[in-house]
PDB file of C-alpha atoms in Angstrom:
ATOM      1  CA  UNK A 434       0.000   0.000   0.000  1.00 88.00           C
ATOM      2  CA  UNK A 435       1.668   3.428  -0.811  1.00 95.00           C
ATOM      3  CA  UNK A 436       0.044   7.180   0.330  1.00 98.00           C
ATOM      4  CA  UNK A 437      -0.676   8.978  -2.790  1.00 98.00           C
ATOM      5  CA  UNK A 438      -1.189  12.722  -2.781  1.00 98.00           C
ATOM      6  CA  UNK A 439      -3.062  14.573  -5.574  1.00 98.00           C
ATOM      7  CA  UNK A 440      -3.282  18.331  -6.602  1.00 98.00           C
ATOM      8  CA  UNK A 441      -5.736  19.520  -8.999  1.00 98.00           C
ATOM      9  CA  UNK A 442      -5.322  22.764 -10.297  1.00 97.00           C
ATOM     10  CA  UNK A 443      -7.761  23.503 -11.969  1.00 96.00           C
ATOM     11  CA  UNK A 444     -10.540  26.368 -10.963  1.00 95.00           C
ATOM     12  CA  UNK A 445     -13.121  24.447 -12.211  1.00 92.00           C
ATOM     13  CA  UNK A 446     -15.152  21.718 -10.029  1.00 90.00           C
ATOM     14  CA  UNK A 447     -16.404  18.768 -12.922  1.00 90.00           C
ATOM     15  CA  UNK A 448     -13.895  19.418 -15.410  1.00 94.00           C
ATOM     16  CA  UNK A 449     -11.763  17.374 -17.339  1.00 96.00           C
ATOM     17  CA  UNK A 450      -8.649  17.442 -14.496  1.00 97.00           C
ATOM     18  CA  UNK A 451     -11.295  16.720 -12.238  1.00 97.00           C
ATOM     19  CA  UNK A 452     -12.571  14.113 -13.977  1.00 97.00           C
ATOM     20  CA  UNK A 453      -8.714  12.106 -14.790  1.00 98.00           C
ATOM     21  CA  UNK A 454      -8.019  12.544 -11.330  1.00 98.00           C
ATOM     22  CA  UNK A 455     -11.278  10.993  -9.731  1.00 98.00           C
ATOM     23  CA  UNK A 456     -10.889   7.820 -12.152  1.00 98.00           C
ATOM     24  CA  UNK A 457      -7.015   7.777 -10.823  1.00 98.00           C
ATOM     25  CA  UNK A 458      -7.735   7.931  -7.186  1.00 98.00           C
ATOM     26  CA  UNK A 459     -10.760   5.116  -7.624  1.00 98.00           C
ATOM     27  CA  UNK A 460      -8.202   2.555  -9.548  1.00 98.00           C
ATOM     28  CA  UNK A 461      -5.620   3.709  -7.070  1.00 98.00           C
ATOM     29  CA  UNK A 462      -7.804   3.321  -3.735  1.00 98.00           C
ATOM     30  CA  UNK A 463      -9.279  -0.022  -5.372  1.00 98.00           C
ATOM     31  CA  UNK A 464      -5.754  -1.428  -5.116  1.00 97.00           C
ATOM     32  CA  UNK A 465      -5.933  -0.831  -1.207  1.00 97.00           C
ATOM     33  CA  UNK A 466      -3.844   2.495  -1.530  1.00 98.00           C
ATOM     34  CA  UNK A 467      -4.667   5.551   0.665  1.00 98.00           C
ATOM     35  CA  UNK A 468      -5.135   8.594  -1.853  1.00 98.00           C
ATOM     36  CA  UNK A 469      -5.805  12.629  -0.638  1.00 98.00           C
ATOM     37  CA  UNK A 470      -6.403  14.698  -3.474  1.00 98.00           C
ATOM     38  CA  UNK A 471      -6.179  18.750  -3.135  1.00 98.00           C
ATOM     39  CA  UNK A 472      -8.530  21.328  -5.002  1.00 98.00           C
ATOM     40  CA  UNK A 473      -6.020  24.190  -5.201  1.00 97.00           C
ATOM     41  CA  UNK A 474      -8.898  26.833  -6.302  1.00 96.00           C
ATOM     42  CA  UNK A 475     -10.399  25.995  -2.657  1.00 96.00           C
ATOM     43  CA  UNK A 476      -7.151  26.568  -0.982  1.00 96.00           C
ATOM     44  CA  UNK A 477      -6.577  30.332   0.559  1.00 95.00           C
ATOM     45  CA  UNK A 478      -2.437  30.615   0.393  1.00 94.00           C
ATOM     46  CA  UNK A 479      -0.158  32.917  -0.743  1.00 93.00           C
ATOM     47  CA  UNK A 480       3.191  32.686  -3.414  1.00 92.00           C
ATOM     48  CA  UNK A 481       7.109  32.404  -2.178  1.00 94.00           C
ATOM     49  CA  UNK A 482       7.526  35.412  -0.402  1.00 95.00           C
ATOM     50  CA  UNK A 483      11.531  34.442  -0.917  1.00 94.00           C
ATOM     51  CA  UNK A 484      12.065  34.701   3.156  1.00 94.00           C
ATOM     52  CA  UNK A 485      14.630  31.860   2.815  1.00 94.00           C
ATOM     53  CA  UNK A 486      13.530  30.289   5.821  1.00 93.00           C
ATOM     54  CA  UNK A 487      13.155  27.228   4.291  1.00 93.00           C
ATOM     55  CA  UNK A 488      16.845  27.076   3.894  1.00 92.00           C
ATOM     56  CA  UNK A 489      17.282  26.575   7.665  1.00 88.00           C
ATOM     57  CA  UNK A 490      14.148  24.175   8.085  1.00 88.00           C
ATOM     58  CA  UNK A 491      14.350  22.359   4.570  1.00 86.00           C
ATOM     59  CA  UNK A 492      10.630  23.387   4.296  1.00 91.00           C
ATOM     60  CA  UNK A 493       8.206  26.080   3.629  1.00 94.00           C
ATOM     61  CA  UNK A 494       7.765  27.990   7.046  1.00 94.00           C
ATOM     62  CA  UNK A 495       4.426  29.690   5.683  1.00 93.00           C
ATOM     63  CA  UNK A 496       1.470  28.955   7.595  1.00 95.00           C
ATOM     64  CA  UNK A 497      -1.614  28.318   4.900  1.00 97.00           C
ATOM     65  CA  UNK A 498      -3.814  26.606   3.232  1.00 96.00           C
ATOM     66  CA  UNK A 499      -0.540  25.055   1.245  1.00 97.00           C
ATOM     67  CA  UNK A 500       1.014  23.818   4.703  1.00 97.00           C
ATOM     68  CA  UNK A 501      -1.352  20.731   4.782  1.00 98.00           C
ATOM     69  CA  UNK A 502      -0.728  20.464   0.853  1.00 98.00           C
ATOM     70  CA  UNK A 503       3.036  20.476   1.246  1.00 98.00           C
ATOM     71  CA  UNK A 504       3.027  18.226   4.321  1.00 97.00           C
ATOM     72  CA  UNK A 505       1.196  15.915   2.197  1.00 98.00           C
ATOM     73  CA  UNK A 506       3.892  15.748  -0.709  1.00 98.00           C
ATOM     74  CA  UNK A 507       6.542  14.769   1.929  1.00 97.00           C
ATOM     75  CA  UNK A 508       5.145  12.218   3.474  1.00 98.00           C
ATOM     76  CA  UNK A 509       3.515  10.837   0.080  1.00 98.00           C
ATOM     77  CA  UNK A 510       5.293   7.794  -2.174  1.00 98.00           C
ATOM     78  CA  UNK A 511       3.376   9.081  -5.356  1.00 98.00           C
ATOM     79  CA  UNK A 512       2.015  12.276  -6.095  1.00 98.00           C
ATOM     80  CA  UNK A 513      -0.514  12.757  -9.295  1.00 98.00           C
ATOM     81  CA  UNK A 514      -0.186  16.697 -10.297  1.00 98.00           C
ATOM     82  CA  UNK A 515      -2.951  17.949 -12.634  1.00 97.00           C
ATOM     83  CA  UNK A 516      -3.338  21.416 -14.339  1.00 96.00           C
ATOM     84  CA  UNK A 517      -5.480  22.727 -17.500  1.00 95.00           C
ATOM     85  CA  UNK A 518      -3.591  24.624 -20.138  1.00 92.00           C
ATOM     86  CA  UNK A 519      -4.593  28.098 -20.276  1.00 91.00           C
ATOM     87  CA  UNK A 520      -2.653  30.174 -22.639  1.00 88.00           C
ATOM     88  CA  UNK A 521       0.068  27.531 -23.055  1.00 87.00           C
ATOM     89  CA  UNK A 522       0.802  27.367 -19.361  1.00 91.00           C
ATOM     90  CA  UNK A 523      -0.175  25.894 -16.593  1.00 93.00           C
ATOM     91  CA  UNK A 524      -2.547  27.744 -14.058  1.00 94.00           C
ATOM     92  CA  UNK A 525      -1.953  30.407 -11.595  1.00 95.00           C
ATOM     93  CA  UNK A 526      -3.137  28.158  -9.127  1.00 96.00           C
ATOM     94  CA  UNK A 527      -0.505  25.101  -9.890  1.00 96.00           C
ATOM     95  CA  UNK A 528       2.392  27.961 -10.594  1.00 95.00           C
ATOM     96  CA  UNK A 529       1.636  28.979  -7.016  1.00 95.00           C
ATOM     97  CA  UNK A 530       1.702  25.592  -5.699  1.00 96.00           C
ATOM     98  CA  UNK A 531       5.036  24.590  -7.835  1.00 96.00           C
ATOM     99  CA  UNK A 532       6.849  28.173  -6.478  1.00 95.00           C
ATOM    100  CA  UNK A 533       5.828  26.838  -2.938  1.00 97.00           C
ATOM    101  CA  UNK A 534       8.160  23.695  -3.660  1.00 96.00           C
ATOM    102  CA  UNK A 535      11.095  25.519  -3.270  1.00 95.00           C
ATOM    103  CA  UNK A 536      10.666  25.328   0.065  1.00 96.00           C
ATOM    104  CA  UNK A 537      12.292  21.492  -0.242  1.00 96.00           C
ATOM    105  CA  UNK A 538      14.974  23.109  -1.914  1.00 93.00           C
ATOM    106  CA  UNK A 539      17.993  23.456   0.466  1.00 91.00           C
ATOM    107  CA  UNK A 540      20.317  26.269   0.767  1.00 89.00           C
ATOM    108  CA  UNK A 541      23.227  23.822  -1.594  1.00 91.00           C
ATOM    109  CA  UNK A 542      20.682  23.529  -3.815  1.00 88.00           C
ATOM    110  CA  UNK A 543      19.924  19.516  -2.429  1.00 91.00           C
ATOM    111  CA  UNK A 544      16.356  18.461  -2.024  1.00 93.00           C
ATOM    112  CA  UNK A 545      14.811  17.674   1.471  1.00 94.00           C
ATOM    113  CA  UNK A 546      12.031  15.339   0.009  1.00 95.00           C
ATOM    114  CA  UNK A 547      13.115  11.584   0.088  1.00 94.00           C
ATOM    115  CA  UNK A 548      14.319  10.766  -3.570  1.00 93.00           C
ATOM    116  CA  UNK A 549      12.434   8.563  -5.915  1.00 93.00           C
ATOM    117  CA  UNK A 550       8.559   9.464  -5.399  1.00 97.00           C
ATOM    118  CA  UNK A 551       6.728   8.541  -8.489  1.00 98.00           C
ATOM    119  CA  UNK A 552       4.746  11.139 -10.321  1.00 97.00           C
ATOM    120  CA  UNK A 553       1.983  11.097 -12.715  1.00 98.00           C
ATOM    121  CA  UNK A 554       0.962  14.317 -14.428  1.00 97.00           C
ATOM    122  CA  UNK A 555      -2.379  15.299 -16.114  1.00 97.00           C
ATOM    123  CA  UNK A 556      -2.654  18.774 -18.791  1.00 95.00           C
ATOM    124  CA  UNK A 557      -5.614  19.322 -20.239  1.00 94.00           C
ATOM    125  CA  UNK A 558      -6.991  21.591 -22.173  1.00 90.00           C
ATOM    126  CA  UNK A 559      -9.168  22.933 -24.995  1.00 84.00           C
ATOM    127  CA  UNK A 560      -7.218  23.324 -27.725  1.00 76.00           C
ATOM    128  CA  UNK A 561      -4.300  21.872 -27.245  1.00 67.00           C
ATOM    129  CA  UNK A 562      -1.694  23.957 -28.067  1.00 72.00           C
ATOM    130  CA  UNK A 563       0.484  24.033 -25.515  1.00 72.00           C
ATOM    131  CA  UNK A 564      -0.092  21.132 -22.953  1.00 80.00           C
ATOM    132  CA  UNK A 565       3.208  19.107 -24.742  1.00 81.00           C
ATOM    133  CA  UNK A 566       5.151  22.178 -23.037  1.00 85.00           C
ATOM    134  CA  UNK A 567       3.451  22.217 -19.984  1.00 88.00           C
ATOM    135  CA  UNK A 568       3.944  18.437 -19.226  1.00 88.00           C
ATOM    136  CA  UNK A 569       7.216  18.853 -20.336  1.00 89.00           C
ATOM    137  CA  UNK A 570       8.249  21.706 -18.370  1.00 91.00           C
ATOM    138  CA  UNK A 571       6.105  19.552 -14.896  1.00 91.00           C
ATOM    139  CA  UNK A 572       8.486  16.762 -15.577  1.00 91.00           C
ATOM    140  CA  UNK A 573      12.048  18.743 -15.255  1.00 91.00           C
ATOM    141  CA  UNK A 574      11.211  20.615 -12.470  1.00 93.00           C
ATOM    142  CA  UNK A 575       9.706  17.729 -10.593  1.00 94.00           C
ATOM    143  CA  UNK A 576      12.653  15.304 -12.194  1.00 93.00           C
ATOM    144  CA  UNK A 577      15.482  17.965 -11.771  1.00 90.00           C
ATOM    145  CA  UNK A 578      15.199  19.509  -8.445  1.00 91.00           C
ATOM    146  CA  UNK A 579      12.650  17.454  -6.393  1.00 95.00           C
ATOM    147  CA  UNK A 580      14.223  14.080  -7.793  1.00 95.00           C
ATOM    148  CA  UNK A 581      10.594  12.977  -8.857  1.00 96.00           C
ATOM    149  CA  UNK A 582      10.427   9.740 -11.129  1.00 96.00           C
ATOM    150  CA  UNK A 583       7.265  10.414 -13.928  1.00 96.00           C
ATOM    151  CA  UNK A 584       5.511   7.000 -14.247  1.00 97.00           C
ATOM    152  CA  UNK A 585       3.333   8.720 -16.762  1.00 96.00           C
ATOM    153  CA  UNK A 586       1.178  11.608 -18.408  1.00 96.00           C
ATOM    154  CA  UNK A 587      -1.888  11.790 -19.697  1.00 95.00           C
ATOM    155  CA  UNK A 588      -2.074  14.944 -21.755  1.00 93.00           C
ATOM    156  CA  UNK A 589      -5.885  15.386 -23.258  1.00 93.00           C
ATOM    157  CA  UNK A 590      -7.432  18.047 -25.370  1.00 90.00           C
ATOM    158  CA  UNK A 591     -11.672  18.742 -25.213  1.00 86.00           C
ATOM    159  CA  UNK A 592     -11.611  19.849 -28.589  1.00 83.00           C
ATOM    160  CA  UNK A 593     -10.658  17.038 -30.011  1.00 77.00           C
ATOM    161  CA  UNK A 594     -12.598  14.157 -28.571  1.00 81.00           C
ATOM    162  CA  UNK A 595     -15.418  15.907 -26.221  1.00 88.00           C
ATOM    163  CA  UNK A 596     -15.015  16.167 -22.127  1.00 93.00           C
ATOM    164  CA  UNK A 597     -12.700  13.560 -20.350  1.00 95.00           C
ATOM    165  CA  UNK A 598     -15.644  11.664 -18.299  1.00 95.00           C
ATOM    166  CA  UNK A 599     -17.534  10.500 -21.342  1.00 95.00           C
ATOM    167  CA  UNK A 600     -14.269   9.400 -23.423  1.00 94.00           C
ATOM    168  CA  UNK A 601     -13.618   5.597 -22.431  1.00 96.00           C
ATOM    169  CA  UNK A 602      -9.783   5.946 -23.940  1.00 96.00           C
ATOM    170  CA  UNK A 603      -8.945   8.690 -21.553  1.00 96.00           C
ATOM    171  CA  UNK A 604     -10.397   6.943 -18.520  1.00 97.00           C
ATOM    172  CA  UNK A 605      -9.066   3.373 -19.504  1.00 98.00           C
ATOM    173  CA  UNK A 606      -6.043   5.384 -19.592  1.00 97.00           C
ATOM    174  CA  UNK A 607      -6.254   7.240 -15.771  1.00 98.00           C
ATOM    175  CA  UNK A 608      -6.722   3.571 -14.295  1.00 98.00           C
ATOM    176  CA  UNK A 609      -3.710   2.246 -15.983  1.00 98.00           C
ATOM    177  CA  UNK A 610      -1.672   5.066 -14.946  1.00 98.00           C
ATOM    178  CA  UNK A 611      -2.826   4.704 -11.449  1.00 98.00           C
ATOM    179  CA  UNK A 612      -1.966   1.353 -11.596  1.00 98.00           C
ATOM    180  CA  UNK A 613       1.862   2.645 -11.712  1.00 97.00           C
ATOM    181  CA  UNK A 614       1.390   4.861  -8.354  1.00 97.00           C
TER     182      UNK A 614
END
């Protein structure tokens, strides 16, 4: 059994992050895993205020709504990240949450978070345009300075095949993914 933490960026309630993420955490929970998942819209937190006190703790020292969120990536094994594509990038809300994660960053530039968590990421979007840059850019970070090891991405676009709930390919594809958590 492994703790699995998931963060869903996206502002809206039933959309198509939603949706990936709910048939992820089923599969996942179905295999006798313990899975949290985050709304980051609902969350009231603030950005890096660049205080550097994480250098001396080897966390985030701000008291929010990202505390519990945070807390929750450390003591996870996987975590499932999810964002929409808006404008080619990934939200405000997940771009708050990601500049938050430099709180694991030491002062050498060495990561507090045990090495080897596995990661699944989820972009979608409406037109697809830029989600192949977004899951790309999710990876390195994650990969490069938080030593994250990406079991998989599911990157799926509205426009082309109608919302994610109602497309049996996408969701066949969220259970096998969570099946690698």
């Amino acid at each position: 059994m492994s703790k699995i933490t998931a963060i869903v960026a996206s502002p809206r309630k039933n959309g198509n992050c939603v949706a990936i993420v709910d048939k992820m955490a089923e599969t996942a929970k179905a295999a006798g895993n313990e899975v949290e998942i985050f709304y980051l819209n609902q969350i009231d937190a603030k950005g890096c205020q660049a205080c550097m006190g994480c250098k001396k703790t080897g966390k985030c020292v701000r008291k929010d709504g990202l505390t519990p969120v945070l807390d929750a990536v450390a003591a996870s094994d996987s975590v499932i990240l999810a964002t929409p594509d808006y404008f080619g990038q990934a939200v405000g809300q997940y771009r708050l949450f990601e500049d938050r994660m430099y709180g694991f960053v030491r002062g050498d530039f060495t990561c507090s978070l045990n090495p080897g968590k596995k990661l699944a990421i989820v972009v979608t979007s409406g037109s697809g345009a830029g989600a192949d840059n977004i899951e790309a850019t999710m990876k390195g970070v994650m990969a490069n300075f938080f030593k994250f090891e990406t079991v998989g991405s599911i990157i799926f676009s509205e426009a082309k095949s109608g919302p994610a709930k109602d497309n049996a390919e996408i969701m066949a594809a969220a259970e096998e993914l969570a099946k690698k958590l």
